[in-house]
CSV table of C-alpha atoms in Angstrom, one decimal:
chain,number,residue,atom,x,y,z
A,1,UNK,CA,0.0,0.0,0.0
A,2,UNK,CA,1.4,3.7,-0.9
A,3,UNK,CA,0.3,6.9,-2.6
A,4,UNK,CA,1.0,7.1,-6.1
A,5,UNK,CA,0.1,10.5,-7.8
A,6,UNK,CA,-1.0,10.6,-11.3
A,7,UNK,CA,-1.4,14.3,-13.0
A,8,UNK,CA,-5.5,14.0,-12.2
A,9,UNK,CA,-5.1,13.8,-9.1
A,10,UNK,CA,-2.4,15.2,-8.1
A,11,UNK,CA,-4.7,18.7,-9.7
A,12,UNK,CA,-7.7,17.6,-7.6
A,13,UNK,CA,-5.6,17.6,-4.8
A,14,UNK,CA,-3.9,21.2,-5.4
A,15,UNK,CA,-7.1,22.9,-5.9
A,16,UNK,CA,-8.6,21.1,-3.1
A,17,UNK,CA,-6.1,22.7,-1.0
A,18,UNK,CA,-6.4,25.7,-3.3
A,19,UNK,CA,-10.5,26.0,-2.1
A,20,UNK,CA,-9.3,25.4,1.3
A,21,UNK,CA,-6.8,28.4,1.1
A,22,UNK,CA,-9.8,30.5,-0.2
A,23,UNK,CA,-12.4,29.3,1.9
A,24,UNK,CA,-10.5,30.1,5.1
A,25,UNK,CA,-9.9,33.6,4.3
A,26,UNK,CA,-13.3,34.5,3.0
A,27,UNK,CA,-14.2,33.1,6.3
A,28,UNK,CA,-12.3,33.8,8.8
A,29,UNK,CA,-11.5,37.4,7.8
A,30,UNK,CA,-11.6,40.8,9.5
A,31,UNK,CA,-12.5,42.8,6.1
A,32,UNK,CA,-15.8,40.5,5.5
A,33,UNK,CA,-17.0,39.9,9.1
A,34,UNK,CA,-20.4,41.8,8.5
A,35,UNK,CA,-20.4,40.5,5.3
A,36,UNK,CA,-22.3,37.3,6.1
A,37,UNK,CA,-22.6,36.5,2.1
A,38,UNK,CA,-18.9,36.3,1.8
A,39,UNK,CA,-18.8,34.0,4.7
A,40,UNK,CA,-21.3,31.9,3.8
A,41,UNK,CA,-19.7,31.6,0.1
A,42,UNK,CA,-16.5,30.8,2.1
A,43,UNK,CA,-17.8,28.1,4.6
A,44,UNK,CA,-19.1,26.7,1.3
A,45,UNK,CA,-15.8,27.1,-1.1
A,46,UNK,CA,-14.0,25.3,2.6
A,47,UNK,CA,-16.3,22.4,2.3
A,48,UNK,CA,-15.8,21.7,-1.6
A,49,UNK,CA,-12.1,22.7,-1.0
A,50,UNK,CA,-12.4,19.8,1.9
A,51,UNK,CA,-14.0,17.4,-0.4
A,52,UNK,CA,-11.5,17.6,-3.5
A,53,UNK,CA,-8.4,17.2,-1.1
A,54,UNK,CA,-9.7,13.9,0.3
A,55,UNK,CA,-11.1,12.7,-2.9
A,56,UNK,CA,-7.4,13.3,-4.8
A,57,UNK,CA,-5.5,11.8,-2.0
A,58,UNK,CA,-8.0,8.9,-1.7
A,59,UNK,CA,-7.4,8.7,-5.5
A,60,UNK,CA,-3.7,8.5,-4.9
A,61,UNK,CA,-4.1,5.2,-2.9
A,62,UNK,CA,-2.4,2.5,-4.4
A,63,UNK,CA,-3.6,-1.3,-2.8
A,64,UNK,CA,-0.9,-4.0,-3.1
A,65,UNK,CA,-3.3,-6.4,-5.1
């Protein structure tokens, strides 16, 4: 058992951690705290940004068959 990254998903994994980057600042920031849109659009983009990392690195699982 080990990872083995192809180009697919080695890209589902960098924008998965892409969205995650984006996510977390349209969340957690100062400048859009009574903006509750942009945090809601954030808390969203963190989610999808969640999703794609696992997917790519559960992708990248090679089983010893």
């Amino acid at each position: 058992m080990g990872f083995k990254f192809s180009l697919i998903t080695l890209i589902i994994t960098a924008l998965g951690v892409l969205f995650i980057l984006v996510g977390l600042y349209w969340y957690k920031s100062k400048k859009y705290q009574n903006d509750l849109w942009v945090q809601n659009v954030g808390h969203m983009t963190l989610i999808i940004g969640l999703f794609l990392s696992i997917n790519g690195i559960g992708f990248s699982i090679k089983f010893n068959q």
